[in-house]
Amino acid sequence: MSDKQKIKVLVVDDEPDIVEILKYNLQKEGYEVATAEDGIKAVKVASKFVPDVILLDIMMPGQDGVETCLQIRQIPELKNAFVIFLTARMEEYSEVAAFDVGADDYITKPIKPRALMSRIAALFRRESKKEQEQIQIKIKDLTIDRGSYTIDKSGKTITLPKKEFELLYFLAKNPNMVFSRDELLQNIWGADVFVLARTVDVHIRKVREKIGEDYITTVKGVGYKFDLG
C-alpha cells in the first residue's frame, strides 16, 4: 500500500461541490478515485471498484451513511477497507452508531483537504505496524489468525468485523493484562481518533456474543482482560 497509485478511494456525498473538491485533491495526491452521490449507489460502486478507503457522508437522503457502511462491511472484499465518515456535526448517537458499524475514523465538515490526507496516511501507517505483528495466536481453545481475520474455536470458524477482531487480538496477545477503555481506544482506534469510551463496551459485548463469555473478563472500575484462568 505504500504506492499511492495503487490506493483506491471511494468518495460518497450528496453534495456535488464536496465530491469535486475531495476528488480533485485526492487525485492530485496520486490516489485513484471513484464517486457516488448516495448510499445505494455507493454499495454498488464499492462492490465493483473495491476501494481501499471509503469517505462516507453520514447524513444522506434515502439511505444514510451508517446503513451504507453496514452493507459495505457485509461484502467480503471490503471487510478490511478503511471507512472515514464525513459529517457536519458528530452527535453522540451518530458517533456510537458509526463506530458500531465498523468506521475507522470520522472528520467534521468543512473538510480541510490537507488534514484529510494526513488522516488517511495515519490509517495506513497504523495498519503497516499491525502487519508486522505475529500472524497467529493460539490461546485456550482459540486460534486467532490475523492473516484471514478469522477465529477457529474447536474446529468452528468465526469471522469478526475488523475492529472487533483487532480488539480480541490485542487482548489475547496480552493475556491476563488489564487494559482501561482509554488504553484500548488508543491501541485499536489510535490516539488521533476521538472515540467515546462506550464504543469499547459495545465491541466487547459483540465479541462475547460471537465467541462466548469465557474469554474477555470485565475488571470492575478498571477495564478488560483476556482471562487465561
PDB file of C-alpha atoms in Angstrom:
ATOM      1  CA  MET A   1       0.000   0.000   0.000  1.00  0.00           C
ATOM      2  CA  SER A   2       2.998   2.298   0.035  1.00  0.00           C
ATOM      3  CA  ASP A   3       2.417   3.265  -3.607  1.00  0.00           C
ATOM      4  CA  LYS A   4      -0.439   5.767  -3.650  1.00  0.00           C
ATOM      5  CA  GLN A   5      -1.146   4.941  -7.290  1.00  0.00           C
ATOM      6  CA  LYS A   6      -2.454   1.594  -6.070  1.00  0.00           C
ATOM      7  CA  ILE A   7      -4.643   3.036  -3.318  1.00  0.00           C
ATOM      8  CA  LYS A   8      -8.272   3.414  -4.383  1.00  0.00           C
ATOM      9  CA  VAL A   9     -10.621   5.871  -2.657  1.00  0.00           C
ATOM     10  CA  LEU A  10     -14.407   5.983  -2.956  1.00  0.00           C
ATOM     11  CA  VAL A  11     -15.973   9.371  -2.131  1.00  0.00           C
ATOM     12  CA  VAL A  12     -19.669   9.270  -1.160  1.00  0.00           C
ATOM     13  CA  ASP A  13     -21.566  12.511  -0.578  1.00  0.00           C
ATOM     14  CA  ASP A  14     -24.816  14.028  -1.842  1.00  0.00           C
ATOM     15  CA  GLU A  15     -23.203  17.465  -2.194  1.00  0.00           C
ATOM     16  CA  PRO A  16     -21.519  17.699  -5.646  1.00  0.00           C
ATOM     17  CA  ASP A  17     -19.186  20.520  -4.583  1.00  0.00           C
ATOM     18  CA  ILE A  18     -17.727  18.450  -1.746  1.00  0.00           C
ATOM     19  CA  VAL A  19     -17.303  15.433  -4.036  1.00  0.00           C
ATOM     20  CA  GLU A  20     -15.457  17.519  -6.628  1.00  0.00           C
ATOM     21  CA  ILE A  21     -13.145  19.167  -4.085  1.00  0.00           C
ATOM     22  CA  LEU A  22     -12.237  15.834  -2.491  1.00  0.00           C
ATOM     23  CA  LYS A  23     -11.818  14.105  -5.848  1.00  0.00           C
ATOM     24  CA  TYR A  24      -9.525  16.862  -7.103  1.00  0.00           C
ATOM     25  CA  ASN A  25      -7.307  16.829  -4.007  1.00  0.00           C
ATOM     26  CA  LEU A  26      -7.130  13.038  -3.809  1.00  0.00           C
ATOM     27  CA  GLN A  27      -6.199  12.689  -7.480  1.00  0.00           C
ATOM     28  CA  LYS A  28      -3.575  15.412  -7.033  1.00  0.00           C
ATOM     29  CA  GLU A  29      -2.033  13.215  -4.313  1.00  0.00           C
ATOM     30  CA  GLY A  30      -1.976  10.230  -6.669  1.00  0.00           C
ATOM     31  CA  TYR A  31      -4.998   8.272  -5.434  1.00  0.00           C
ATOM     32  CA  GLU A  32      -7.386   6.509  -7.812  1.00  0.00           C
ATOM     33  CA  VAL A  33     -10.859   7.917  -7.135  1.00  0.00           C
ATOM     34  CA  ALA A  34     -14.447   6.810  -7.716  1.00  0.00           C
ATOM     35  CA  THR A  35     -17.545   8.685  -6.540  1.00  0.00           C
ATOM     36  CA  ALA A  36     -21.184   8.095  -5.599  1.00  0.00           C
ATOM     37  CA  GLU A  37     -23.890  10.595  -4.680  1.00  0.00           C
ATOM     38  CA  ASP A  38     -25.959   8.376  -2.396  1.00  0.00           C
ATOM     39  CA  GLY A  39     -25.714   5.310  -0.182  1.00  0.00           C
ATOM     40  CA  ILE A  40     -27.442   2.854  -2.509  1.00  0.00           C
ATOM     41  CA  LYS A  41     -25.160   3.731  -5.415  1.00  0.00           C
ATOM     42  CA  ALA A  42     -22.159   3.660  -3.064  1.00  0.00           C
ATOM     43  CA  VAL A  43     -22.723  -0.022  -2.248  1.00  0.00           C
ATOM     44  CA  LYS A  44     -22.917  -0.884  -5.968  1.00  0.00           C
ATOM     45  CA  VAL A  45     -19.813   1.145  -6.858  1.00  0.00           C
ATOM     46  CA  ALA A  46     -17.871  -0.213  -3.874  1.00  0.00           C
ATOM     47  CA  SER A  47     -18.552  -3.841  -4.812  1.00  0.00           C
ATOM     48  CA  LYS A  48     -17.075  -3.271  -8.304  1.00  0.00           C
ATOM     49  CA  PHE A  49     -14.383  -0.675  -7.548  1.00  0.00           C
ATOM     50  CA  VAL A  50     -13.194  -2.424  -4.330  1.00  0.00           C
ATOM     51  CA  PRO A  51     -11.712   0.691  -2.681  1.00  0.00           C
ATOM     52  CA  ASP A  52      -9.030   0.699  -0.005  1.00  0.00           C
ATOM     53  CA  VAL A  53     -10.567   3.806   1.599  1.00  0.00           C
ATOM     54  CA  ILE A  54     -14.199   4.964   1.667  1.00  0.00           C
ATOM     55  CA  LEU A  55     -15.046   8.580   2.548  1.00  0.00           C
ATOM     56  CA  LEU A  56     -18.689   8.360   3.527  1.00  0.00           C
ATOM     57  CA  ASP A  57     -21.119  11.186   4.321  1.00  0.00           C
ATOM     58  CA  ILE A  58     -23.186  10.216   7.348  1.00  0.00           C
ATOM     59  CA  MET A  59     -26.296  12.286   6.557  1.00  0.00           C
ATOM     60  CA  MET A  60     -27.677  11.456   3.105  1.00  0.00           C
ATOM     61  CA  PRO A  61     -31.277  11.274   1.852  1.00  0.00           C
ATOM     62  CA  GLY A  62     -32.743   7.827   1.308  1.00  0.00           C
ATOM     63  CA  GLN A  63     -30.034   5.695   2.887  1.00  0.00           C
ATOM     64  CA  ASP A  64     -27.693   7.239   5.450  1.00  0.00           C
ATOM     65  CA  GLY A  65     -24.005   6.556   5.887  1.00  0.00           C
ATOM     66  CA  VAL A  66     -24.458   4.224   8.855  1.00  0.00           C
ATOM     67  CA  GLU A  67     -26.719   1.840   6.915  1.00  0.00           C
ATOM     68  CA  THR A  68     -24.442   2.128   3.876  1.00  0.00           C
ATOM     69  CA  CYS A  69     -21.374   1.233   5.959  1.00  0.00           C
ATOM     70  CA  LEU A  70     -23.217  -1.738   7.422  1.00  0.00           C
ATOM     71  CA  GLN A  71     -23.990  -3.050   3.924  1.00  0.00           C
ATOM     72  CA  ILE A  72     -20.454  -2.400   2.671  1.00  0.00           C
ATOM     73  CA  ARG A  73     -18.986  -4.340   5.604  1.00  0.00           C
ATOM     74  CA  GLN A  74     -21.049  -7.367   4.516  1.00  0.00           C
ATOM     75  CA  ILE A  75     -19.053  -7.533   1.253  1.00  0.00           C
ATOM     76  CA  PRO A  76     -16.114  -9.912   1.934  1.00  0.00           C
ATOM     77  CA  GLU A  77     -13.669  -7.996  -0.292  1.00  0.00           C
ATOM     78  CA  LEU A  78     -14.348  -4.806   1.671  1.00  0.00           C
ATOM     79  CA  LYS A  79     -14.166  -6.046   5.261  1.00  0.00           C
ATOM     80  CA  ASN A  80     -10.685  -4.516   5.673  1.00  0.00           C
ATOM     81  CA  ALA A  81     -11.309  -1.283   3.753  1.00  0.00           C
ATOM     82  CA  PHE A  82     -10.907   1.889   5.806  1.00  0.00           C
ATOM     83  CA  VAL A  83     -14.146   3.817   6.316  1.00  0.00           C
ATOM     84  CA  ILE A  84     -13.935   7.500   7.260  1.00  0.00           C
ATOM     85  CA  PHE A  85     -17.233   9.228   7.973  1.00  0.00           C
ATOM     86  CA  LEU A  86     -17.769  12.814   6.826  1.00  0.00           C
ATOM     87  CA  THR A  87     -20.233  14.757   8.932  1.00  0.00           C
ATOM     88  CA  ALA A  88     -21.464  18.287   9.518  1.00  0.00           C
ATOM     89  CA  ARG A  89     -21.726  17.560  13.239  1.00  0.00           C
ATOM     90  CA  MET A  90     -20.942  14.440  15.214  1.00  0.00           C
ATOM     91  CA  GLU A  91     -23.572  13.879  17.849  1.00  0.00           C
ATOM     92  CA  GLU A  92     -23.003  11.174  20.450  1.00  0.00           C
ATOM     93  CA  TYR A  93     -25.595   8.843  18.906  1.00  0.00           C
ATOM     94  CA  SER A  94     -24.118   9.253  15.430  1.00  0.00           C
ATOM     95  CA  GLU A  95     -20.606   8.613  16.695  1.00  0.00           C
ATOM     96  CA  VAL A  96     -21.520   5.429  18.549  1.00  0.00           C
ATOM     97  CA  ALA A  97     -23.559   4.216  15.562  1.00  0.00           C
ATOM     98  CA  ALA A  98     -20.706   5.000  13.160  1.00  0.00           C
ATOM     99  CA  PHE A  99     -18.069   3.069  15.071  1.00  0.00           C
ATOM    100  CA  ASP A 100     -20.571   0.328  15.866  1.00  0.00           C
ATOM    101  CA  VAL A 101     -20.875  -0.498  12.149  1.00  0.00           C
ATOM    102  CA  GLY A 102     -17.125  -0.515  11.589  1.00  0.00           C
ATOM    103  CA  ALA A 103     -15.951   3.051  10.939  1.00  0.00           C
ATOM    104  CA  ASP A 104     -12.216   3.693  11.326  1.00  0.00           C
ATOM    105  CA  ASP A 105     -12.368   7.459  11.720  1.00  0.00           C
ATOM    106  CA  TYR A 106     -14.582  10.492  11.167  1.00  0.00           C
ATOM    107  CA  ILE A 107     -13.948  14.037  10.028  1.00  0.00           C
ATOM    108  CA  THR A 108     -16.240  17.007  10.626  1.00  0.00           C
ATOM    109  CA  LYS A 109     -17.142  19.432   7.838  1.00  0.00           C
ATOM    110  CA  PRO A 110     -15.919  21.766   6.479  1.00  0.00           C
ATOM    111  CA  ILE A 111     -13.217  19.335   5.411  1.00  0.00           C
ATOM    112  CA  LYS A 112      -9.642  20.580   5.130  1.00  0.00           C
ATOM    113  CA  PRO A 113      -8.015  18.566   2.326  1.00  0.00           C
ATOM    114  CA  ARG A 114      -4.549  18.610   3.906  1.00  0.00           C
ATOM    115  CA  ALA A 115      -5.908  17.318   7.225  1.00  0.00           C
ATOM    116  CA  LEU A 116      -7.840  14.597   5.382  1.00  0.00           C
ATOM    117  CA  MET A 117      -4.684  13.424   3.572  1.00  0.00           C
ATOM    118  CA  SER A 118      -2.896  13.229   6.927  1.00  0.00           C
ATOM    119  CA  ARG A 119      -5.700  11.141   8.440  1.00  0.00           C
ATOM    120  CA  ILE A 120      -5.641   8.704   5.506  1.00  0.00           C
ATOM    121  CA  ALA A 121      -1.845   8.378   5.755  1.00  0.00           C
ATOM    122  CA  ALA A 122      -2.128   7.759   9.520  1.00  0.00           C
ATOM    123  CA  LEU A 123      -4.545   4.855   8.931  1.00  0.00           C
ATOM    124  CA  PHE A 124      -2.089   3.171   6.581  1.00  0.00           C
ATOM    125  CA  ARG A 125       0.820   3.745   8.973  1.00  0.00           C
ATOM    126  CA  ARG A 126      -1.073   2.046  11.786  1.00  0.00           C
ATOM    127  CA  GLU A 127      -2.022  -0.828   9.506  1.00  0.00           C
ATOM    128  CA  SER A 128       1.603  -1.247   8.434  1.00  0.00           C
ATOM    129  CA  LYS A 129       2.686  -1.615  12.072  1.00  0.00           C
ATOM    130  CA  LYS A 130      -0.010  -4.213  12.708  1.00  0.00           C
ATOM    131  CA  GLU A 131       1.055  -6.246   9.682  1.00  0.00           C
ATOM    132  CA  GLN A 132       4.498  -6.667  11.280  1.00  0.00           C
ATOM    133  CA  GLU A 133       2.991  -8.456  14.281  1.00  0.00           C
ATOM    134  CA  GLN A 134       2.726 -12.229  14.554  1.00  0.00           C
ATOM    135  CA  ILE A 135       0.077 -13.655  12.247  1.00  0.00           C
ATOM    136  CA  GLN A 136      -1.468 -16.281  14.517  1.00  0.00           C
ATOM    137  CA  ILE A 137      -2.199 -16.594  18.235  1.00  0.00           C
ATOM    138  CA  LYS A 138      -3.214 -19.905  19.807  1.00  0.00           C
ATOM    139  CA  ILE A 139      -4.782 -19.398  23.214  1.00  0.00           C
ATOM    140  CA  LYS A 140      -7.189 -21.600  25.177  1.00  0.00           C
ATOM    141  CA  ASP A 141      -9.339 -23.279  22.513  1.00  0.00           C
ATOM    142  CA  LEU A 142      -8.986 -20.358  20.075  1.00  0.00           C
ATOM    143  CA  THR A 143      -6.716 -19.904  17.076  1.00  0.00           C
ATOM    144  CA  ILE A 144      -6.805 -16.217  16.144  1.00  0.00           C
ATOM    145  CA  ASP A 145      -5.498 -15.691  12.613  1.00  0.00           C
ATOM    146  CA  ARG A 146      -4.594 -12.133  11.650  1.00  0.00           C
ATOM    147  CA  GLY A 147      -3.960 -13.106   8.024  1.00  0.00           C
ATOM    148  CA  SER A 148      -7.579 -14.107   7.394  1.00  0.00           C
ATOM    149  CA  TYR A 149      -9.235 -12.139  10.231  1.00  0.00           C
ATOM    150  CA  THR A 150     -10.839 -15.364  11.429  1.00  0.00           C
ATOM    151  CA  ILE A 151     -11.035 -17.271  14.699  1.00  0.00           C
ATOM    152  CA  ASP A 152     -11.075 -21.027  14.914  1.00  0.00           C
ATOM    153  CA  LYS A 153     -12.870 -22.252  18.019  1.00  0.00           C
ATOM    154  CA  SER A 154     -12.636 -26.034  18.434  1.00  0.00           C
ATOM    155  CA  GLY A 155     -12.876 -26.543  14.669  1.00  0.00           C
ATOM    156  CA  LYS A 156     -15.591 -23.927  14.089  1.00  0.00           C
ATOM    157  CA  THR A 157     -14.621 -20.837  12.068  1.00  0.00           C
ATOM    158  CA  ILE A 158     -15.850 -17.473  13.360  1.00  0.00           C
ATOM    159  CA  THR A 159     -15.475 -14.263  11.361  1.00  0.00           C
ATOM    160  CA  LEU A 160     -15.438 -10.911  13.149  1.00  0.00           C
ATOM    161  CA  PRO A 161     -15.634  -7.364  11.753  1.00  0.00           C
ATOM    162  CA  LYS A 162     -12.270  -5.616  11.640  1.00  0.00           C
ATOM    163  CA  LYS A 163     -12.387  -3.614  14.886  1.00  0.00           C
ATOM    164  CA  GLU A 164     -13.931  -6.472  16.894  1.00  0.00           C
ATOM    165  CA  PHE A 165     -11.177  -8.764  15.629  1.00  0.00           C
ATOM    166  CA  GLU A 166      -8.435  -6.258  16.473  1.00  0.00           C
ATOM    167  CA  LEU A 167      -9.826  -5.822  19.970  1.00  0.00           C
ATOM    168  CA  LEU A 168      -9.827  -9.579  20.602  1.00  0.00           C
ATOM    169  CA  TYR A 169      -6.395  -9.978  19.003  1.00  0.00           C
ATOM    170  CA  PHE A 170      -4.873  -7.236  21.176  1.00  0.00           C
ATOM    171  CA  LEU A 171      -6.287  -8.644  24.416  1.00  0.00           C
ATOM    172  CA  ALA A 172      -5.281 -12.223  23.501  1.00  0.00           C
ATOM    173  CA  LYS A 173      -1.781 -11.029  22.652  1.00  0.00           C
ATOM    174  CA  ASN A 174      -1.527  -9.685  26.209  1.00  0.00           C
ATOM    175  CA  PRO A 175      -3.313 -12.346  28.297  1.00  0.00           C
ATOM    176  CA  ASN A 176      -4.247 -11.583  31.921  1.00  0.00           C
ATOM    177  CA  MET A 177      -3.221  -7.931  31.480  1.00  0.00           C
ATOM    178  CA  VAL A 178      -5.949  -5.444  32.326  1.00  0.00           C
ATOM    179  CA  PHE A 179      -6.456  -2.539  29.931  1.00  0.00           C
ATOM    180  CA  SER A 180      -8.613   0.506  30.558  1.00  0.00           C
ATOM    181  CA  ARG A 181     -11.060   1.707  27.926  1.00  0.00           C
ATOM    182  CA  ASP A 182      -8.729   4.605  27.091  1.00  0.00           C
ATOM    183  CA  GLU A 183      -5.786   2.239  26.575  1.00  0.00           C
ATOM    184  CA  LEU A 184      -7.882   0.037  24.291  1.00  0.00           C
ATOM    185  CA  LEU A 185      -9.095   3.067  22.336  1.00  0.00           C
ATOM    186  CA  GLN A 186      -5.516   4.244  21.794  1.00  0.00           C
ATOM    187  CA  ASN A 187      -4.248   0.818  20.736  1.00  0.00           C
ATOM    188  CA  ILE A 188      -7.165  -0.157  18.475  1.00  0.00           C
ATOM    189  CA  TRP A 189      -8.506   3.127  17.107  1.00  0.00           C
ATOM    190  CA  GLY A 190      -5.380   5.252  17.511  1.00  0.00           C
ATOM    191  CA  ALA A 191      -4.543   8.349  19.531  1.00  0.00           C
ATOM    192  CA  ASP A 192      -5.583  10.705  16.702  1.00  0.00           C
ATOM    193  CA  VAL A 193      -9.167   9.406  16.533  1.00  0.00           C
ATOM    194  CA  PHE A 194     -11.643  10.643  19.137  1.00  0.00           C
ATOM    195  CA  VAL A 195     -13.953   7.787  20.111  1.00  0.00           C
ATOM    196  CA  LEU A 196     -16.343   7.541  23.050  1.00  0.00           C
ATOM    197  CA  ALA A 197     -15.413   5.002  25.731  1.00  0.00           C
ATOM    198  CA  ARG A 198     -18.770   3.245  25.340  1.00  0.00           C
ATOM    199  CA  THR A 199     -17.669   2.219  21.821  1.00  0.00           C
ATOM    200  CA  VAL A 200     -15.261  -0.219  23.511  1.00  0.00           C
ATOM    201  CA  ASP A 201     -18.083  -1.651  25.619  1.00  0.00           C
ATOM    202  CA  VAL A 202     -20.242  -2.198  22.521  1.00  0.00           C
ATOM    203  CA  HIS A 203     -17.428  -4.001  20.698  1.00  0.00           C
ATOM    204  CA  ILE A 204     -16.594  -6.170  23.728  1.00  0.00           C
ATOM    205  CA  ARG A 205     -20.259  -7.181  24.011  1.00  0.00           C
ATOM    206  CA  LYS A 206     -20.360  -8.138  20.335  1.00  0.00           C
ATOM    207  CA  VAL A 207     -17.154 -10.200  20.598  1.00  0.00           C
ATOM    208  CA  ARG A 208     -18.587 -12.071  23.597  1.00  0.00           C
ATOM    209  CA  GLU A 209     -21.794 -12.789  21.703  1.00  0.00           C
ATOM    210  CA  LYS A 210     -19.787 -14.429  18.917  1.00  0.00           C
ATOM    211  CA  ILE A 211     -17.044 -16.352  20.748  1.00  0.00           C
ATOM    212  CA  GLY A 212     -18.606 -16.861  24.187  1.00  0.00           C
ATOM    213  CA  GLU A 213     -18.401 -15.273  27.621  1.00  0.00           C
ATOM    214  CA  ASP A 214     -15.383 -17.217  28.921  1.00  0.00           C
ATOM    215  CA  TYR A 215     -12.550 -15.221  27.367  1.00  0.00           C
ATOM    216  CA  ILE A 216     -12.795 -11.477  27.994  1.00  0.00           C
ATOM    217  CA  THR A 217     -13.344 -10.540  31.645  1.00  0.00           C
ATOM    218  CA  THR A 218     -14.555  -7.194  32.949  1.00  0.00           C
ATOM    219  CA  VAL A 219     -12.458  -5.868  35.828  1.00  0.00           C
ATOM    220  CA  LYS A 220     -14.901  -3.527  37.535  1.00  0.00           C
ATOM    221  CA  GLY A 221     -13.800   0.076  37.637  1.00  0.00           C
ATOM    222  CA  VAL A 222     -10.631  -0.686  35.648  1.00  0.00           C
ATOM    223  CA  GLY A 223     -11.240  -2.244  32.241  1.00  0.00           C
ATOM    224  CA  TYR A 224     -10.979  -5.563  30.410  1.00  0.00           C
ATOM    225  CA  LYS A 225      -8.594  -8.501  30.113  1.00  0.00           C
ATOM    226  CA  PHE A 226      -8.281 -11.783  28.227  1.00  0.00           C
ATOM    227  CA  ASP A 227      -8.632 -14.305  31.050  1.00  0.00           C
ATOM    228  CA  LEU A 228      -6.449 -17.410  30.954  1.00  0.00           C
ATOM    229  CA  GLY A 229      -7.957 -18.682  34.199  1.00  0.00           C
TER     230      GLY A 229
END
